[in-house]
Amino acid sequence: MTFHSFLIKYGEIGIKGKNRYMFEDALVRQIRYVLQNVDGEFLVHKCHGRVYVDCEGGYDYEETVESLKKVFGIVGICPVVRKPVKELEELKKDVVVYVGEMYPEGNKTFKVEARRANKRYPVNSMEINCALGEAVLDAYPEMKVDVHNPDIRLNVEIREEVYLYSEIIPGPGGMPVGTNGSAMLLLSGGIDSPVAGYMIAKRGVEIEAVYFHAPPYTSERAKEKVVDLARLVSAYAGPIKLHIVNFTDIQLYIYEKCPHDELTIIMRRYMMRIAEHFAKKDGCLGLITGESIGQVASQTMQSLLATNAVCTLPVYRPLIGFDKREIVEISEKIDTYETSILPYEDCCTIFVAKHPVTKPNVERIEKSETNLTEKIDELMKTAIETAEVVTVRQESLS
Ligand code: ATP
Ligand code: MG
């Protein structure tokens, strides 16, 4: 079967009035973005309160559907066969051919749902339903009509062309990226933070990211792995502006001046401060981390309190109540897992203490940080000024 278009179904709750345009425009923009790398020419447009993807000429069906499944806001993708508008007798023939090709096994229940957007068409929807239903029954005697709970809802829309569709491929749900402001993701090379970015993007939030590396303690390859992860997330989230911060001097200075059991917490506090600097500069409305309560010493409730204490923006932690197993499941689903488990060193693990505090006390941590007064402002300033900024986009499919 050759499909000529896709009808895009989206959740309509809460998108009335002005919001509706914003929602639809963001959806169209993101659909165009994911289709950029797919073989074929596509026309994405809004029409009568709907969004369509028209496929001009040849295209790769599988790739197109796979790409559309990555667009947040889409709840269903309906492959459409388009036919010229003809009078009813001819329309019956087109519908019979469609049903025969789509459901060769025959024994299904169905219901015809005709809609006449083009009111000049001389037959009304009820009459179209009856006539097409009869034609299908005549052609395929094993098929039965069920108007309440049919296996197949055969949609026939009369527009400037006739649109036939009956399959709905589930989309990812959520809201189109760009409808809910932006946030700064602290992206490491691990399993959790890419999943955290994905989850917040799913709510319509545009993502920027910051990665802290510590050359020569962490390698160029570890940094490339983070760029690769950002690229994988950007297949869903759209282009990601990634800040790569050289954190070595700050880490060495903390290592020299602070108690070693507090290193991780103090380091994390400086990461948050720098991330917040970039976030505010770019108008981001929050920070995102991959933290989950109790996963490691730096993620106990007390540690989270200590890390959080330096932030003025809200910190979104979408994985907070998830077990590792649940996070791994999502990372497999979104295709980041294989990259995340590549064995490159992580700047958090280079300078870790053998026995990190699990119940840090904020006042004590603040006091330890006073040991850094002499040079830390200068080091932060340098780290910020020398950050490398790259915009990472989805990878081409072929
Ligand atoms: P992940 O799997 O995301 O690396 P993790 O289980 O290794 O997380 P931590 O190392 O404690 O946990 O980091 C907690 C969070 O802090 C990460 O999810 C990430 O948001 C942020 N983070 C940690 N290290 C870095 C880094 N080098 N650069 C940017 N963000 C980081
Ligand atoms: Mg990590």
GROMACS .gro file of C-alpha atoms in nm, residues 146-375:
model
  230
  146ASP     CA    1  -2.009  -0.299   1.439
  147VAL     CA    2  -2.093   0.064   1.510
  148HIS     CA    3  -2.002   0.051   1.882
  149ASN     CA    4  -1.670  -0.129   1.903
  150PRO     CA    5  -1.535  -0.199   1.556
  151ASP     CA    6  -1.190  -0.348   1.481
  152ILE     CA    7  -1.156  -0.094   1.203
  153ARG     CA    8  -1.275   0.265   1.190
  154LEU     CA    9  -1.271   0.344   0.823
  155ASN     CA   10  -1.233   0.720   0.797
  156VAL     CA   11  -1.337   0.878   0.470
  157GLU     CA   12  -1.283   1.252   0.456
  158ILE     CA   13  -1.402   1.445   0.157
  159ARG     CA   14  -1.183   1.751   0.119
  160GLU     CA   15  -1.017   1.890  -0.191
  161GLU     CA   16  -0.921   1.525  -0.219
  162VAL     CA   17  -1.060   1.214  -0.050
  163TYR     CA   18  -0.858   1.101   0.251
  164LEU     CA   19  -0.888   0.735   0.349
  165TYR     CA   20  -0.736   0.611   0.672
  166SER     CA   21  -0.801   0.350   0.936
  167GLU     CA   22  -0.475   0.276   1.118
  168ILE     CA   23  -0.347   0.474   1.415
  169ILE     CA   24   0.018   0.427   1.505
  170PRO     CA   25   0.074   0.547   1.864
  171GLY     CA   26   0.291   0.859   1.908
  172PRO     CA   27   0.493   0.949   2.218
  173GLY     CA   28   0.239   1.189   2.371
  174GLY     CA   29   0.365   1.484   2.572
  175MET     CA   30   0.377   1.840   2.439
  176PRO     CA   31   0.567   1.985   2.142
  177VAL     CA   32   0.913   2.110   2.230
  178GLY     CA   33   0.909   2.488   2.242
  179THR     CA   34   0.572   2.528   2.411
  180ASN     CA   35   0.707   2.545   2.766
  181GLY     CA   36   1.022   2.756   2.783
  182SER     CA   37   1.370   2.614   2.820
  183ALA     CA   38   1.585   2.453   3.089
  184MET     CA   39   1.952   2.372   3.141
  185LEU     CA   40   2.036   2.000   3.168
  186LEU     CA   41   2.345   1.891   3.359
  187LEU     CA   42   2.448   1.622   3.115
  188SER     CA   43   2.712   1.369   3.218
  189GLY     CA   44   2.815   1.056   3.036
  190GLY     CA   45   2.600   0.833   3.257
  191ILE     CA   46   2.269   0.658   3.212
  192ASP     CA   47   2.052   0.897   3.409
  193SER     CA   48   2.096   1.250   3.283
  194PRO     CA   49   2.007   1.181   2.915
  195VAL     CA   50   1.685   1.018   3.037
  196ALA     CA   51   1.615   1.320   3.260
  197GLY     CA   52   1.657   1.553   2.960
  198TYR     CA   53   1.427   1.338   2.749
  199MET     CA   54   1.157   1.345   3.016
  200ILE     CA   55   1.156   1.721   3.057
  201ALA     CA   56   1.166   1.775   2.679
  202LYS     CA   57   0.859   1.553   2.661
  203ARG     CA   58   0.668   1.821   2.850
  204GLY     CA   59   0.744   2.072   2.577
  205VAL     CA   60   1.059   2.222   2.730
  206GLU     CA   61   1.349   2.318   2.508
  207ILE     CA   62   1.679   2.178   2.636
  208GLU     CA   63   2.022   2.332   2.669
  209ALA     CA   64   2.301   2.133   2.831
  210VAL     CA   65   2.623   2.171   3.024
  211TYR     CA   66   2.897   1.910   3.061
  212PHE     CA   67   3.189   1.938   3.301
  213HIS     CA   68   3.505   1.766   3.195
  214ALA     CA   69   3.844   1.745   3.356
  215PRO     CA   70   4.123   1.699   3.104
  216PRO     CA   71   4.366   1.526   3.120
  217TYR     CA   72   4.193   1.320   3.391
  218THR     CA   73   3.899   1.266   3.159
  219SER     CA   74   3.972   1.191   2.795
  220GLU     CA   75   3.862   1.347   2.469
  221ARG     CA   76   3.667   1.027   2.410
  222ALA     CA   77   3.464   1.083   2.729
  223LYS     CA   78   3.370   1.425   2.597
  224GLU     CA   79   3.273   1.284   2.257
  225LYS     CA   80   3.051   1.036   2.435
  226VAL     CA   81   2.860   1.323   2.595
  227VAL     CA   82   2.826   1.496   2.257
  228ASP     CA   83   2.692   1.166   2.121
  229LEU     CA   84   2.440   1.147   2.407
  230ALA     CA   85   2.330   1.504   2.344
  231ARG     CA   86   2.282   1.412   1.979
  232LEU     CA   87   2.066   1.112   2.071
  233VAL     CA   88   1.850   1.328   2.300
  234SER     CA   89   1.826   1.595   2.030
  235ALA     CA   90   1.643   1.348   1.804
  236TYR     CA   91   1.351   1.411   2.042
  237ALA     CA   92   1.433   1.748   2.192
  238GLY     CA   93   1.545   1.942   1.886
  239PRO     CA   94   1.888   2.110   1.857
  240ILE     CA   95   2.070   2.130   2.191
  241LYS     CA   96   2.313   2.407   2.277
  242LEU     CA   97   2.583   2.225   2.473
  243HIS     CA   98   2.830   2.407   2.698
  244ILE     CA   99   3.148   2.210   2.761
  245VAL     CA  100   3.319   2.345   3.071
  246ASN     CA  101   3.677   2.270   3.167
  247PHE     CA  102   3.641   2.189   3.536
  248THR     CA  103   3.993   2.063   3.608
  249ASP     CA  104   4.134   2.363   3.791
  250ILE     CA  105   3.827   2.402   4.009
  251GLN     CA  106   3.837   2.034   4.098
  252LEU     CA  107   4.208   2.042   4.179
  253TYR     CA  108   4.159   2.350   4.394
  254ILE     CA  109   3.873   2.190   4.587
  255TYR     CA  110   4.086   1.877   4.625
  256GLU     CA  111   4.369   2.084   4.767
  257LYS     CA  112   4.163   2.294   5.007
  258CYS     CA  113   3.862   2.096   5.128
  259PRO     CA  114   3.807   1.782   5.337
  260HIS     CA  115   3.813   1.487   5.103
  261ASP     CA  116   3.493   1.330   5.229
  262GLU     CA  117   3.309   1.646   5.115
  263LEU     CA  118   3.467   1.666   4.769
  264THR     CA  119   3.177   1.531   4.570
  265ILE     CA  120   2.920   1.757   4.732
  266ILE     CA  121   3.132   2.069   4.698
  267MET     CA  122   3.209   1.984   4.338
  268ARG     CA  123   2.842   1.931   4.265
  269ARG     CA  124   2.763   2.268   4.423
  270TYR     CA  125   3.008   2.437   4.187
  271MET     CA  126   2.860   2.250   3.892
  272MET     CA  127   2.517   2.381   3.988
  273ARG     CA  128   2.645   2.736   4.024
  274ILE     CA  129   2.809   2.735   3.681
  275ALA     CA  130   2.508   2.563   3.520
  276GLU     CA  131   2.285   2.829   3.673
  277HIS     CA  132   2.507   3.104   3.535
  278PHE     CA  133   2.463   2.973   3.178
  279ALA     CA  134   2.094   2.906   3.239
  280LYS     CA  135   2.024   3.264   3.348
  281LYS     CA  136   2.231   3.409   3.068
  282ASP     CA  137   2.019   3.224   2.812
  283GLY     CA  138   1.683   3.278   2.984
  284CYS     CA  139   1.636   2.915   3.093
  285LEU     CA  140   1.369   2.875   3.359
  286GLY     CA  141   1.520   2.583   3.548
  287LEU     CA  142   1.797   2.327   3.585
  288ILE     CA  143   1.760   1.954   3.518
  289THR     CA  144   1.961   1.671   3.673
  290GLY     CA  145   1.945   1.292   3.660
  291GLU     CA  146   1.942   1.256   4.039
  292SER     CA  147   1.735   0.992   4.216
  293ILE     CA  148   1.696   0.967   4.593
  294GLY     CA  149   1.953   0.741   4.755
  295GLN     CA  150   2.116   0.618   4.435
  296VAL     CA  151   2.466   0.715   4.554
  297ALA     CA  152   2.614   0.906   4.850
  298SER     CA  153   2.575   1.237   4.669
  299GLN     CA  154   2.203   1.175   4.622
  300THR     CA  155   2.082   1.113   4.976
  301MET     CA  156   1.818   1.357   5.095
  302GLN     CA  157   2.085   1.543   5.294
  303SER     CA  158   2.316   1.559   4.992
  304LEU     CA  159   2.038   1.683   4.768
  305LEU     CA  160   1.960   1.950   5.027
  306ALA     CA  161   2.323   2.061   5.026
  307THR     CA  162   2.347   2.065   4.646
  308ASN     CA  163   2.016   2.239   4.607
  309ALA     CA  164   2.107   2.511   4.856
  310VAL     CA  165   2.323   2.699   4.604
  311CYS     CA  166   2.053   2.718   4.336
  312THR     CA  167   1.804   2.998   4.294
  313LEU     CA  168   1.637   2.849   3.986
  314PRO     CA  169   1.412   2.549   4.039
  315VAL     CA  170   1.595   2.219   3.987
  316TYR     CA  171   1.392   1.959   3.803
  317ARG     CA  172   1.479   1.600   3.885
  318PRO     CA  173   1.238   1.389   3.683
  319LEU     CA  174   1.400   1.060   3.795
  320ILE     CA  175   1.380   1.138   4.166
  321GLY     CA  176   1.153   0.845   4.253
  322PHE     CA  177   1.278   0.598   3.993
  323ASP     CA  178   1.479   0.282   4.055
  324LYS     CA  179   1.785   0.227   3.836
  325ARG     CA  180   1.603  -0.055   3.658
  326GLU     CA  181   1.322   0.179   3.554
  327ILE     CA  182   1.571   0.441   3.432
  328VAL     CA  183   1.758   0.176   3.231
  329GLU     CA  184   1.431   0.073   3.068
  330ILE     CA  185   1.367   0.425   2.942
  331SER     CA  186   1.727   0.469   2.828
  332GLU     CA  187   1.693   0.151   2.623
  333LYS     CA  188   1.369   0.273   2.475
  334ILE     CA  189   1.516   0.608   2.372
  335ASP     CA  190   1.840   0.448   2.251
  336THR     CA  191   2.086   0.618   2.484
  337TYR     CA  192   2.172   0.310   2.693
  338GLU     CA  193   2.438   0.157   2.465
  339THR     CA  194   2.626   0.488   2.452
  340SER     CA  195   2.586   0.558   2.825
  341ILE     CA  196   2.749   0.231   2.929
  342LEU     CA  197   3.064   0.285   2.721
  343PRO     CA  198   3.347   0.273   2.975
  344TYR     CA  199   3.496   0.621   2.974
  345GLU     CA  200   3.602   0.799   3.288
  346ASP     CA  201   3.371   1.049   3.451
  347CYS     CA  202   3.496   1.361   3.624
  348CYS     CA  203   3.290   1.281   3.934
  349THR     CA  204   3.468   0.951   3.983
  350ILE     CA  205   3.825   1.077   3.938
  351PHE     CA  206   3.841   1.277   4.256
  352VAL     CA  207   3.608   1.079   4.479
  353ALA     CA  208   3.686   1.006   4.839
  354LYS     CA  209   3.690   0.648   4.966
  355HIS     CA  210   3.429   0.736   5.224
  356PRO     CA  211   3.222   1.033   5.107
  357VAL     CA  212   2.983   1.191   5.355
  358THR     CA  213   2.633   1.060   5.311
  359LYS     CA  214   2.477   1.312   5.547
  360PRO     CA  215   2.652   1.639   5.472
  361ASN     CA  216   2.570   1.933   5.689
  362VAL     CA  217   2.509   2.248   5.490
  363GLU     CA  218   2.679   2.481   5.740
  364ARG     CA  219   2.986   2.260   5.749
  365ILE     CA  220   3.000   2.247   5.372
  366GLU     CA  221   2.966   2.626   5.355
  367LYS     CA  222   3.246   2.657   5.606
  368SER     CA  223   3.469   2.427   5.401
  369GLU     CA  224   3.398   2.637   5.095
  370THR     CA  225   3.539   2.944   5.272
  371ASN     CA  226   3.878   2.775   5.224
  372LEU     CA  227   3.830   2.848   4.855
  373THR     CA  228   3.776   3.223   4.887
  374GLU     CA  229   4.112   3.327   4.755
  375LYS     CA  230   4.093   3.185   4.405
   0.00000   0.00000   0.00000
